[in-house]
Structure formats: structure tokens, C-alpha cells
Amino acid sequence: MKRETRLVHSGRDPEKHFGIVNPPVYRASTVLFPTMDEFQRRRERQYPGFSYGIQGTPTTFALADALAELSGAHRAVVTSSGLSAIAQALIAFLRQGDHILVADTVYAPTRGFCTGVLARFGVETTFYDPRAGAAIGQLMRPTTKVVYAESPGSQTFEIQDVPAIARAAHERGAIVMFDNTWATPLNFRAFDHGVDVEVQAATKYLGGHSDLMMGVIAARDEGLFRTVKDGVGEFGDCVAPDLCYTVLRGLRTLAVRMHHHERSALEVAQWLARRPEVSRVLHPALPDDPGHALWRRDFLGSSSLFGVQLATDSPHAVAALMDGLQLFKIGASFGGFESLILPAKPERAVRPRTEPGTLLRLHVGLEAVEDLVVDLDAGFARLNAALGTPAAASGVGGRGAVPG
Ligand SMILES: Cc1ncc(COP(=O)(O)O)c(C=O)c1O
């Protein structure tokens, strides 16, 4: 079955619930046992099963099963946020004295977790160039336990050669962890490319409505899964079943939304690439993007999120553009129905950014592209007015003006 079809059916069984289409929300702290003997043997029910609310209820398991199926993983667990998934996945596999290789382009709080918590507990991090590919082998030490990748890179959208990285990591006994939030498992099959543990912020596309926080950790096999599950258990992290229900609901429309996000974001990106105010659009699905060949080889599609490098570095002109936008709202995150924009500030250790101008990050939501382009066009008019430069030809004028 195609993944779109599976998304509609996974994690539910109407026959078990009076024919009701969606699984019920089971809320629990206490789980009762009929006998003392069964209570004493409750730990045996941990994989899979539940004996106390912290391990989840049938609603949690319905979501975890659907997420594992979506990813092509052995099993998955959900956590209280994307960042908590990243932190708990990392710490589950690391001990004092270990070394970890982390892409220089990871989501900033992932970097902060490595240089903060992991450093404090005696785990050393080396940030690597996201273009490293097989050359990552040269950075590996006998103590390297995890190679952590995120592709495209956060805010700067570099594509990594994940299969080459995975081969080098596995040859030297390290596992590969991958943040698949941007593409989702619909558009990047992490486990087919050598990833061992996949993390995602379900906060973004899986939820899809900007109304919840959740993370997912999916593992390739039972051994990896147990390490993850025990690690999450040690922290006592868990997710309310009501949120699990909401994400299950989000999953049903994920493929449709992703398809729309992808097409609209590409149209907006192509329109932006033709603007004189824009020096570069950072989107791996654009043919002239440096990561395009790798993206074509490994990804099945793109998503809503990309970068735009404006030629100007005038903060007040950029503020004039952004502050007056009607449809692109200023705010963090992505994956919701509404378009977002923010000024990007990537922190890079291996190759500090020297590109002049201002980097913005856009999330293209589910609005009509024509309206989004009108909104951005008015923003460029304000930017030009603030810079005192003559207005550029808008290129706005119906859908025909937007390449499709
Ligand atoms: C790539 C990526 N991973 C993880 C996260 C963290 O997710 P959350 O906001 O749910 O903690 C984010 C959030 O922006 C992200 O962009």
C-alpha cells in the first residue's frame, strides 16, 4: 500500500470501538490489575503494554504504532517536544567519556544541548561540515558513539550525504541519528538511507495546526528501541493522550498538506528567486541549489520551509518589509496551516557565514500562492521605500506570473 493510504488507516481499529472511526482517548495514571501476581509481574508488560500512565495508554500506542509505520521503523515513542526527543535520544546512547559528531547546521537548541548538558556530563562534541559525506570517517575516534545529522540544515538548508555518512559511522561502530522534521518520513526515508534512530518534532507537520508540542523517536530495531524507551522512561517524560489523539488526527491529512506545502513553497521560492532584492534562495529543490543533486537522489519531495538571502543588510528596511506583512506572520516554528517568516541567525563553527545581506526563513502555509505573493510584493515595496531605491517590477498579476 502507498504511504498516503497507510496514513489514513494506521493506528486505528474501528471494530474494537463499536465501529467508531477514530480511536478513543484513554486517559490514565493508575492501571488496575486483577491479582497481586499480575501486579507483581507488571514490568513484563512494558514491551509492549502499559502498567502505569507514564508508559502511555492505548491512545499513545495507537499513535506510536502509526508513527513507526509511517517511518518504516521497528517501533517509536513520543515525547513532550521535538527538543525533548532529540535530547533524550542522544543521552540514551551516550556515557561520560564518549564523543559525538554533530552537523554544524543542526537546529540551534540541539547544538545548545551538546555544548551544554552533554559537555557538563563529560561527552565531547565535534561539529562537522554538513558537506563532509564519507570524509566524516576522518573525524571519528574510538570513543565516537553517535553521528548526528539533520538535512537540510537548519536555517541554511544544506543537504547531507546521509548514506555515505552512515556507511562511515557504521564501519567504526557508531550509530546514526537523524532529525527528519523538515522532510517528514513521507519525503525522506531515513531508515532506507542508513539511519538508526530518527527524531522528529511532531509539533510541526505531523500536528500541522500550530496547537501542540510533541516529539517522536523512531528506532530501526528492537535493541535500539529498548535503549530509547528505557532512556525516556528514566526521564519520566510522557505525552497526554489528548495530544496523541490530536496528532493521530493530524496524520490523516499529512500527505495532502505536505503536497500542498511543497508545491506552494516552490512557487513562492521561484518567484522570490526572480526578485532583484533577493541575492539567493536557499531551497534544495531548486535546480541551482548546491544541494540539489543530493536532494534529488535521496529525497522524495520537499516541504514548506526555505531561506531567502536579501541583498540588503539594513535592519530598518527589513523590518519595514516584515512588520507590514498581512499573511506571513512573524513567529517561530513551521508546519502549521499559516505562513510564517522570521529573521534567521544561524550559528556556525566550521564555516562561519560571510554572505552579505539578511537571511530570512519562510514557512509557506496553506493559503493561496497568489495572495502570499501579493503580501511579499507589498513587503518589497516597503523595503525599497525604506532604502530609497526605485520600486522593482512586481511580477504580481495572477497565477500566470507564478511559475508552477
Ligand atoms: C529541525 C527541528 N528539529 C527539532 C525542533 C524542536 O521541536 P520543538 O519545537 O517541538 O521542541 C525544531 C523546532 O523548530 C526544528 O526546527
CSV table of C-alpha atoms and ligand atoms in Angstrom, one decimal:
chain,number,residue,atom,x,y,z
A,1,MET,CA,0.0,0.0,0.0
A,2,LYS,CA,1.1,3.6,-0.7
A,3,ARG,CA,2.0,5.7,2.3
A,4,GLU,CA,-0.9,8.0,1.8
A,5,THR,CA,-3.3,5.1,2.1
A,6,ARG,CA,-1.5,3.8,5.2
A,7,LEU,CA,-1.7,7.2,6.9
A,8,VAL,CA,-5.5,7.0,6.6
A,9,HIS,CA,-5.7,3.6,8.2
A,10,SER,CA,-2.7,3.2,10.6
A,11,GLY,CA,-3.2,3.3,14.4
A,12,ARG,CA,-6.9,2.6,14.4
A,13,ASP,CA,-9.3,-0.3,14.6
A,14,PRO,CA,-13.0,0.8,14.4
A,15,GLU,CA,-14.2,-2.8,15.0
A,16,LYS,CA,-12.7,-2.7,18.5
A,17,HIS,CA,-14.6,0.5,19.3
A,18,PHE,CA,-18.2,0.0,18.3
A,19,GLY,CA,-17.4,0.9,14.7
A,20,ILE,CA,-16.3,4.4,15.7
A,21,VAL,CA,-13.8,5.7,13.2
A,22,ASN,CA,-11.3,7.3,15.5
A,23,PRO,CA,-9.7,5.5,18.5
A,24,PRO,CA,-11.0,6.8,21.8
A,25,VAL,CA,-8.8,8.9,24.2
A,26,TYR,CA,-7.8,6.8,27.1
A,27,ARG,CA,-6.6,8.9,30.0
A,28,ALA,CA,-4.7,7.2,32.8
A,29,SER,CA,-2.4,7.4,35.7
A,30,THR,CA,-3.4,4.2,37.5
A,31,VAL,CA,-3.8,1.0,35.6
A,32,LEU,CA,-5.6,-1.7,37.7
A,33,PHE,CA,-4.6,-5.4,37.9
A,34,PRO,CA,-6.9,-8.2,38.9
A,35,THR,CA,-4.5,-10.1,41.1
A,36,MET,CA,-1.4,-9.5,43.2
A,37,ASP,CA,0.5,-11.9,41.0
A,38,GLU,CA,-0.3,-9.9,37.8
A,39,PHE,CA,0.6,-6.7,39.6
A,40,GLN,CA,4.0,-8.1,40.6
A,41,ARG,CA,4.6,-9.2,37.0
A,42,ARG,CA,3.6,-5.8,35.5
A,43,ARG,CA,7.1,-5.0,34.4
A,44,GLU,CA,6.9,-7.9,31.9
A,45,ARG,CA,4.1,-5.9,30.2
A,46,GLN,CA,6.3,-3.0,29.4
A,47,TYR,CA,7.3,-4.0,25.9
A,48,PRO,CA,4.6,-3.6,24.6
A,49,GLY,CA,1.9,-2.8,27.0
A,50,PHE,CA,1.2,-0.4,29.8
A,51,SER,CA,1.1,-0.7,33.5
A,52,TYR,CA,1.1,3.0,34.6
A,53,GLY,CA,0.1,6.2,32.8
A,54,ILE,CA,3.7,7.3,32.2
A,55,GLN,CA,4.2,4.4,29.8
A,56,GLY,CA,1.2,5.6,27.8
A,57,THR,CA,-2.3,4.4,27.2
A,58,PRO,CA,-3.8,2.6,24.2
A,59,THR,CA,-4.1,6.1,22.6
A,60,THR,CA,-0.4,6.7,23.0
A,61,PHE,CA,0.3,3.3,21.5
A,62,ALA,CA,-2.1,3.9,18.6
A,63,LEU,CA,-0.1,7.0,17.7
A,64,ALA,CA,3.3,5.4,18.3
A,65,ASP,CA,2.3,2.4,16.0
A,66,ALA,CA,1.1,4.8,13.3
A,67,LEU,CA,4.3,6.8,13.5
A,68,ALA,CA,6.5,3.7,13.4
A,69,GLU,CA,4.6,2.6,10.3
A,70,LEU,CA,5.0,6.0,8.7
A,71,SER,CA,8.7,6.0,9.3
A,72,GLY,CA,9.3,2.3,8.4
A,73,ALA,CA,10.8,2.0,11.8
A,74,HIS,CA,10.7,-1.0,14.1
A,75,ARG,CA,8.9,1.0,16.9
A,76,ALA,CA,8.6,4.6,18.0
A,77,VAL,CA,8.0,6.6,21.2
A,78,VAL,CA,6.5,10.0,21.6
A,79,THR,CA,7.9,12.7,23.9
A,80,SER,CA,6.8,16.1,25.2
A,81,SER,CA,8.5,18.2,22.4
A,82,GLY,CA,10.8,17.9,19.4
A,83,LEU,CA,13.7,19.1,21.5
A,84,SER,CA,13.0,16.6,24.3
A,85,ALA,CA,13.0,13.8,21.7
A,86,ILE,CA,16.4,15.0,20.5
A,87,ALA,CA,17.8,15.3,24.0
A,88,GLN,CA,16.5,12.0,25.2
A,89,ALA,CA,17.5,10.1,22.1
A,90,LEU,CA,21.1,11.5,22.4
A,91,ILE,CA,21.5,10.9,26.1
A,92,ALA,CA,20.2,7.3,25.9
A,93,PHE,CA,23.2,6.3,23.8
A,94,LEU,CA,25.9,8.4,25.4
A,95,ARG,CA,28.1,7.9,28.5
A,96,GLN,CA,30.7,10.0,30.2
A,97,GLY,CA,33.9,9.9,28.1
A,98,ASP,CA,32.0,9.4,24.8
A,99,HIS,CA,32.4,11.6,21.7
A,100,ILE,CA,29.7,12.7,19.3
A,101,LEU,CA,29.9,14.1,15.8
A,102,VAL,CA,27.1,16.7,15.1
A,103,ALA,CA,26.4,18.5,11.9
A,104,ASP,CA,27.4,22.2,12.1
A,105,THR,CA,24.0,23.1,10.7
A,106,VAL,CA,21.7,21.5,13.3
A,107,TYR,CA,18.7,23.1,14.9
A,108,ALA,CA,20.3,25.6,17.4
A,109,PRO,CA,18.9,24.1,20.6
A,110,THR,CA,20.4,20.7,19.5
A,111,ARG,CA,23.7,22.4,19.4
A,112,GLY,CA,23.0,24.0,22.8
A,113,PHE,CA,22.2,20.6,24.3
A,114,CYS,CA,25.5,19.2,23.1
A,115,THR,CA,27.6,22.2,24.2
A,116,GLY,CA,25.6,22.5,27.5
A,117,VAL,CA,24.2,19.3,29.0
A,118,LEU,CA,26.4,16.8,27.2
A,119,ALA,CA,29.6,18.8,27.9
A,120,ARG,CA,28.7,19.1,31.6
A,121,PHE,CA,28.3,15.3,31.8
A,122,GLY,CA,31.6,14.6,30.1
A,123,VAL,CA,30.5,13.9,26.5
A,124,GLU,CA,32.6,15.8,23.9
A,125,THR,CA,31.0,17.2,20.7
A,126,THR,CA,32.8,17.9,17.4
A,127,PHE,CA,30.7,19.8,14.9
A,128,TYR,CA,31.3,18.7,11.3
A,129,ASP,CA,30.8,20.3,7.9
A,130,PRO,CA,27.4,19.2,6.6
A,131,ARG,CA,29.1,18.5,3.2
A,132,ALA,CA,31.5,16.0,4.8
A,133,GLY,CA,29.9,12.9,3.4
A,134,ALA,CA,32.3,9.9,3.6
A,135,ALA,CA,35.1,12.1,4.9
A,136,ILE,CA,33.4,12.1,8.2
A,137,GLY,CA,35.3,8.9,8.9
A,138,GLN,CA,38.4,11.1,9.4
A,139,LEU,CA,36.8,12.8,12.4
A,140,MET,CA,35.8,9.6,14.1
A,141,ARG,CA,37.5,8.4,17.3
A,142,PRO,CA,37.3,5.1,19.1
A,143,THR,CA,35.0,6.9,21.5
A,144,THR,CA,32.6,8.2,18.9
A,145,LYS,CA,29.3,6.6,19.6
A,146,VAL,CA,26.8,8.8,17.7
A,147,VAL,CA,26.9,10.6,14.4
A,148,TYR,CA,24.1,13.2,14.4
A,149,ALA,CA,22.7,14.6,11.1
A,150,GLU,CA,20.0,16.9,10.1
A,151,SER,CA,19.2,17.5,6.4
A,152,PRO,CA,18.5,20.1,5.1
A,153,GLY,CA,20.5,22.1,7.6
A,154,SER,CA,18.6,24.3,10.0
A,155,GLN,CA,18.1,27.8,8.5
A,156,THR,CA,20.7,27.3,5.8
A,157,PHE,CA,19.2,24.2,4.1
A,158,GLU,CA,22.4,22.3,3.2
A,159,ILE,CA,21.8,18.7,2.1
A,160,GLN,CA,23.9,16.0,3.7
A,161,ASP,CA,25.1,12.7,2.1
A,162,VAL,CA,23.4,10.6,4.7
A,163,PRO,CA,24.1,7.2,3.1
A,164,ALA,CA,27.9,8.0,2.9
A,165,ILE,CA,27.9,9.3,6.5
A,166,ALA,CA,26.0,6.2,7.7
A,167,ARG,CA,28.5,3.8,6.0
A,168,ALA,CA,31.5,5.6,7.6
A,169,ALA,CA,29.8,5.7,11.0
A,170,HIS,CA,28.8,2.0,10.9
A,171,GLU,CA,32.3,0.9,9.8
A,172,ARG,CA,33.6,2.4,13.0
A,173,GLY,CA,30.8,1.2,15.3
A,174,ALA,CA,28.8,4.4,15.8
A,175,ILE,CA,25.1,4.8,15.3
A,176,VAL,CA,23.5,7.4,13.1
A,177,MET,CA,20.8,9.7,14.5
A,178,PHE,CA,18.8,11.9,12.1
A,179,ASP,CA,16.4,14.8,12.6
A,180,ASN,CA,13.8,14.3,9.9
A,181,THR,CA,11.5,17.2,10.9
A,182,TRP,CA,11.9,19.1,7.6
A,183,ALA,CA,11.0,16.3,5.1
A,184,THR,CA,9.0,14.0,7.4
A,185,PRO,CA,9.2,10.3,6.6
A,186,LEU,CA,7.0,11.0,3.6
A,187,ASN,CA,9.8,12.8,1.8
A,188,PHE,CA,12.9,11.2,3.3
A,189,ARG,CA,13.0,7.5,4.2
A,190,ALA,CA,15.6,7.8,6.9
A,191,PHE,CA,15.9,4.1,7.6
A,192,ASP,CA,16.5,3.3,3.9
A,193,HIS,CA,19.5,5.6,4.0
A,194,GLY,CA,21.2,4.0,6.9
A,195,VAL,CA,19.8,6.0,9.8
A,196,ASP,CA,19.4,4.0,13.1
A,197,VAL,CA,17.4,6.4,15.2
A,198,GLU,CA,15.1,9.1,13.7
A,199,VAL,CA,13.9,12.1,15.6
A,200,GLN,CA,11.2,14.5,14.6
A,201,ALA,CA,9.3,17.4,16.0
A,202,ALA,CA,5.7,16.3,15.7
A,203,THR,CA,5.0,19.9,16.7
A,204,LYS,CA,5.5,20.8,13.0
A,205,TYR,CA,3.9,18.9,10.1
A,206,LEU,CA,2.6,15.9,12.0
A,207,GLY,CA,0.4,18.0,14.3
A,208,GLY,CA,0.1,20.5,11.5
A,209,HIS,CA,-2.1,23.1,13.2
A,210,SER,CA,0.3,25.1,15.5
A,211,ASP,CA,-1.6,24.0,18.5
A,212,LEU,CA,0.6,21.4,20.3
A,213,MET,CA,4.2,20.3,21.2
A,214,MET,CA,5.4,16.8,20.7
A,215,GLY,CA,8.5,14.8,19.6
A,216,VAL,CA,9.0,11.4,18.1
A,217,ILE,CA,11.9,9.0,18.4
A,218,ALA,CA,11.8,6.0,16.0
A,219,ALA,CA,14.2,3.2,16.1
A,220,ARG,CA,15.5,0.7,13.4
A,221,ASP,CA,15.4,-2.4,15.6
A,222,GLU,CA,14.3,-3.8,19.0
A,223,GLY,CA,17.7,-3.3,20.7
A,224,LEU,CA,17.9,0.4,19.7
A,225,PHE,CA,14.2,0.8,20.6
A,226,ARG,CA,14.7,-0.6,24.1
A,227,THR,CA,17.6,1.8,24.7
A,228,VAL,CA,15.4,4.7,23.6
A,229,LYS,CA,12.3,3.5,25.5
A,230,ASP,CA,14.3,2.9,28.7
A,231,GLY,CA,16.0,6.3,28.4
A,232,VAL,CA,12.7,8.1,28.0
A,233,GLY,CA,11.4,6.1,30.9
A,234,GLU,CA,14.3,7.2,33.1
A,235,PHE,CA,13.4,10.8,32.5
A,236,GLY,CA,9.8,10.3,33.2
A,237,ASP,CA,8.8,12.1,30.0
A,238,CYS,CA,5.3,11.4,28.6
A,239,VAL,CA,2.6,12.9,26.5
A,240,ALA,CA,-1.0,13.4,27.4
A,241,PRO,CA,-3.3,11.1,25.4
A,242,ASP,CA,-5.4,14.0,24.3
A,243,LEU,CA,-2.4,15.3,22.4
A,244,CYS,CA,-1.7,11.8,20.9
A,245,TYR,CA,-5.3,11.9,19.6
A,246,THR,CA,-4.7,15.3,18.1
A,247,VAL,CA,-1.5,14.1,16.3
A,248,LEU,CA,-3.3,11.0,15.1
A,249,ARG,CA,-5.9,13.3,13.6
A,250,GLY,CA,-3.1,15.4,12.0
A,251,LEU,CA,-1.6,12.3,10.4
A,252,ARG,CA,-4.7,11.6,8.4
A,253,THR,CA,-4.2,14.8,6.3
A,254,LEU,CA,-0.4,14.8,6.4
A,255,ALA,CA,0.2,13.7,2.8
A,256,VAL,CA,-2.3,16.2,1.4
A,257,ARG,CA,-0.9,19.0,3.5
A,258,MET,CA,2.7,18.2,2.6
A,259,HIS,CA,1.9,18.0,-1.1
A,260,HIS,CA,0.3,21.5,-0.9
A,261,HIS,CA,3.1,22.9,1.2
A,262,GLU,CA,5.7,21.6,-1.3
A,263,ARG,CA,4.0,23.0,-4.4
A,264,SER,CA,3.2,26.4,-2.9
A,265,ALA,CA,6.7,26.8,-1.3
A,266,LEU,CA,8.3,26.0,-4.6
A,267,GLU,CA,6.2,28.6,-6.4
A,268,VAL,CA,6.9,31.3,-3.8
A,269,ALA,CA,10.7,30.3,-3.8
A,270,GLN,CA,10.8,30.6,-7.6
A,271,TRP,CA,9.0,34.0,-7.5
A,272,LEU,CA,11.5,35.2,-4.9
A,273,ALA,CA,14.5,34.0,-6.9
A,274,ARG,CA,13.5,36.4,-9.7
A,275,ARG,CA,13.3,39.5,-7.3
A,276,PRO,CA,16.1,42.0,-7.6
A,277,GLU,CA,16.1,42.5,-3.8
A,278,VAL,CA,16.9,38.8,-3.3
A,279,SER,CA,20.5,37.6,-3.7
A,280,ARG,CA,19.8,33.9,-3.2
A,281,VAL,CA,17.0,31.5,-2.3
A,282,LEU,CA,18.1,28.6,-0.1
A,283,HIS,CA,15.9,25.7,-1.2
A,284,PRO,CA,17.3,22.3,-2.1
A,285,ALA,CA,14.5,21.6,-4.6
A,286,LEU,CA,15.6,24.5,-6.8
A,287,PRO,CA,17.9,23.2,-9.6
A,288,ASP,CA,20.7,25.7,-8.9
A,289,ASP,CA,20.9,25.0,-5.2
A,290,PRO,CA,24.2,23.4,-4.2
A,291,GLY,CA,22.4,20.5,-2.5
A,292,HIS,CA,20.0,19.8,-5.4
A,293,ALA,CA,21.7,16.7,-6.8
A,294,LEU,CA,21.9,15.0,-3.4
A,295,TRP,CA,18.3,16.1,-2.7
A,296,ARG,CA,17.1,14.6,-6.0
A,297,ARG,CA,19.0,11.4,-5.3
A,298,ASP,CA,17.7,10.8,-1.7
A,299,PHE,CA,14.5,12.8,-1.1
A,300,LEU,CA,11.0,12.0,-2.4
A,301,GLY,CA,9.9,15.6,-2.1
A,302,SER,CA,10.4,18.9,-0.3
A,303,SER,CA,8.4,20.9,2.3
A,304,SER,CA,7.2,24.4,3.3
A,305,LEU,CA,10.4,25.8,4.7
A,306,PHE,CA,13.3,27.6,3.0
A,307,GLY,CA,15.6,30.6,3.2
A,308,VAL,CA,15.9,33.8,1.4
A,309,GLN,CA,19.0,35.9,1.4
A,310,LEU,CA,18.1,39.6,0.9
A,311,ALA,CA,20.8,41.8,-0.7
A,312,THR,CA,20.3,44.5,1.9
A,313,ASP,CA,21.7,44.3,5.4
A,314,SER,CA,19.6,47.3,6.6
A,315,PRO,CA,17.7,46.2,9.7
A,316,HIS,CA,15.1,49.0,9.3
A,317,ALA,CA,14.4,48.2,5.7
A,318,VAL,CA,14.0,44.5,6.5
A,319,ALA,CA,11.7,45.5,9.4
A,320,ALA,CA,9.6,47.6,7.1
A,321,LEU,CA,9.2,44.5,4.8
A,322,MET,CA,8.3,42.2,7.7
A,323,ASP,CA,6.3,44.4,10.0
A,324,GLY,CA,3.7,45.2,7.4
A,325,LEU,CA,3.1,41.7,6.2
A,326,GLN,CA,-0.6,40.6,6.4
A,327,LEU,CA,-0.4,36.9,5.7
A,328,PHE,CA,3.2,35.9,6.6
A,329,LYS,CA,3.1,36.2,10.4
A,330,ILE,CA,6.3,36.7,12.4
A,331,GLY,CA,6.9,33.7,14.6
A,332,ALA,CA,9.0,30.6,15.3
A,333,SER,CA,8.2,27.0,14.1
A,334,PHE,CA,6.7,25.7,10.9
A,335,GLY,CA,4.4,23.0,9.6
A,336,GLY,CA,1.1,24.8,10.5
A,337,PHE,CA,-1.6,26.0,8.1
A,338,GLU,CA,-0.5,29.6,8.3
A,339,SER,CA,2.6,31.1,6.6
A,340,LEU,CA,5.4,32.3,8.8
A,341,ILE,CA,8.5,34.4,8.4
A,342,LEU,CA,11.4,35.2,10.7
A,343,PRO,CA,14.9,36.7,10.6
A,344,ALA,CA,17.4,33.7,10.6
A,345,LYS,CA,20.5,33.9,12.8
A,346,PRO,CA,22.5,30.7,12.1
A,347,GLU,CA,25.4,29.9,14.4
A,348,ARG,CA,28.2,28.1,12.5
A,349,ALA,CA,31.5,26.9,13.9
A,350,VAL,CA,33.1,25.0,11.0
A,351,ARG,CA,32.3,27.5,8.2
A,352,PRO,CA,31.2,30.8,9.6
A,353,ARG,CA,28.8,32.6,7.3
A,354,THR,CA,30.2,35.6,5.5
A,355,GLU,CA,27.5,36.2,2.9
A,356,PRO,CA,26.4,39.9,2.9
A,357,GLY,CA,22.8,40.8,3.3
A,358,THR,CA,20.0,39.4,5.5
A,359,LEU,CA,18.8,35.9,5.8
A,360,LEU,CA,15.1,35.3,6.3
A,361,ARG,CA,13.3,31.9,6.8
A,362,LEU,CA,9.9,31.4,5.3
A,363,HIS,CA,7.3,28.7,6.0
A,364,VAL,CA,4.7,28.6,3.3
A,365,GLY,CA,1.3,27.6,4.7
A,366,LEU,CA,-1.9,26.6,3.1
A,367,GLU,CA,-3.0,30.0,1.8
A,368,ALA,CA,-3.4,30.6,-2.0
A,369,VAL,CA,0.0,31.4,-3.5
A,370,GLU,CA,-1.4,34.4,-5.4
A,371,ASP,CA,-2.3,36.0,-2.0
A,372,LEU,CA,1.1,35.2,-0.5
A,373,VAL,CA,3.0,36.7,-3.4
A,374,VAL,CA,0.9,39.9,-3.2
A,375,ASP,CA,1.8,40.1,0.5
A,376,LEU,CA,5.5,39.7,-0.2
A,377,ASP,CA,5.4,42.1,-3.1
A,378,ALA,CA,3.9,44.8,-0.9
A,379,GLY,CA,6.7,44.0,1.6
A,380,PHE,CA,9.4,44.6,-1.1
A,381,ALA,CA,7.7,47.9,-1.9
A,382,ARG,CA,8.1,48.9,1.7
A,383,LEU,CA,11.7,47.7,1.8
A,384,ASN,CA,12.6,49.7,-1.4
A,385,ALA,CA,10.9,52.8,0.0
A,386,ALA,CA,12.9,52.4,3.2
A,387,LEU,CA,16.1,52.0,1.2
A,388,GLY,CA,15.2,54.9,-1.1
A,389,THR,CA,15.5,52.6,-4.1
A,390,PRO,CA,13.1,52.8,-7.1
A,391,ALA,CA,10.3,50.2,-7.0
A,392,ALA,CA,11.1,47.0,-8.8
A,393,ALA,CA,8.7,45.4,-11.3
A,394,SER,CA,6.4,43.4,-9.1
A,395,GLY,CA,5.9,40.3,-11.2
A,396,VAL,CA,2.5,40.0,-9.5
A,397,GLY,CA,-0.5,39.6,-11.7
A,398,GLY,CA,-2.5,36.5,-11.4
A,399,ARG,CA,-1.3,32.9,-11.2
A,400,GLY,CA,0.3,33.1,-14.7
A,401,ALA,CA,3.0,35.3,-13.2
A,402,VAL,CA,3.9,32.5,-10.8
A,403,PRO,CA,5.8,29.6,-12.3
A,404,GLY,CA,4.1,26.4,-11.4
B,1,LIG,C1,14.6,20.7,12.8
B,1,LIG,C2,13.9,20.9,14.1
B,1,LIG,N1,14.1,19.9,15.0
B,1,LIG,C3,13.5,20.0,16.2
B,1,LIG,C4,12.8,21.1,16.6
B,1,LIG,C5,12.3,21.1,18.0
B,1,LIG,O1,10.9,20.9,18.1
B,1,LIG,P1,10.0,21.5,19.3
B,1,LIG,O2,9.8,22.9,18.9
B,1,LIG,O3,8.8,20.6,19.2
B,1,LIG,O4,10.8,21.3,20.5
B,1,LIG,C6,12.7,22.1,15.7
B,1,LIG,C7,11.9,23.3,16.1
B,1,LIG,O5,11.9,24.3,15.5
B,1,LIG,C8,13.2,22.0,14.5
B,1,LIG,O6,13.2,23.0,13.6
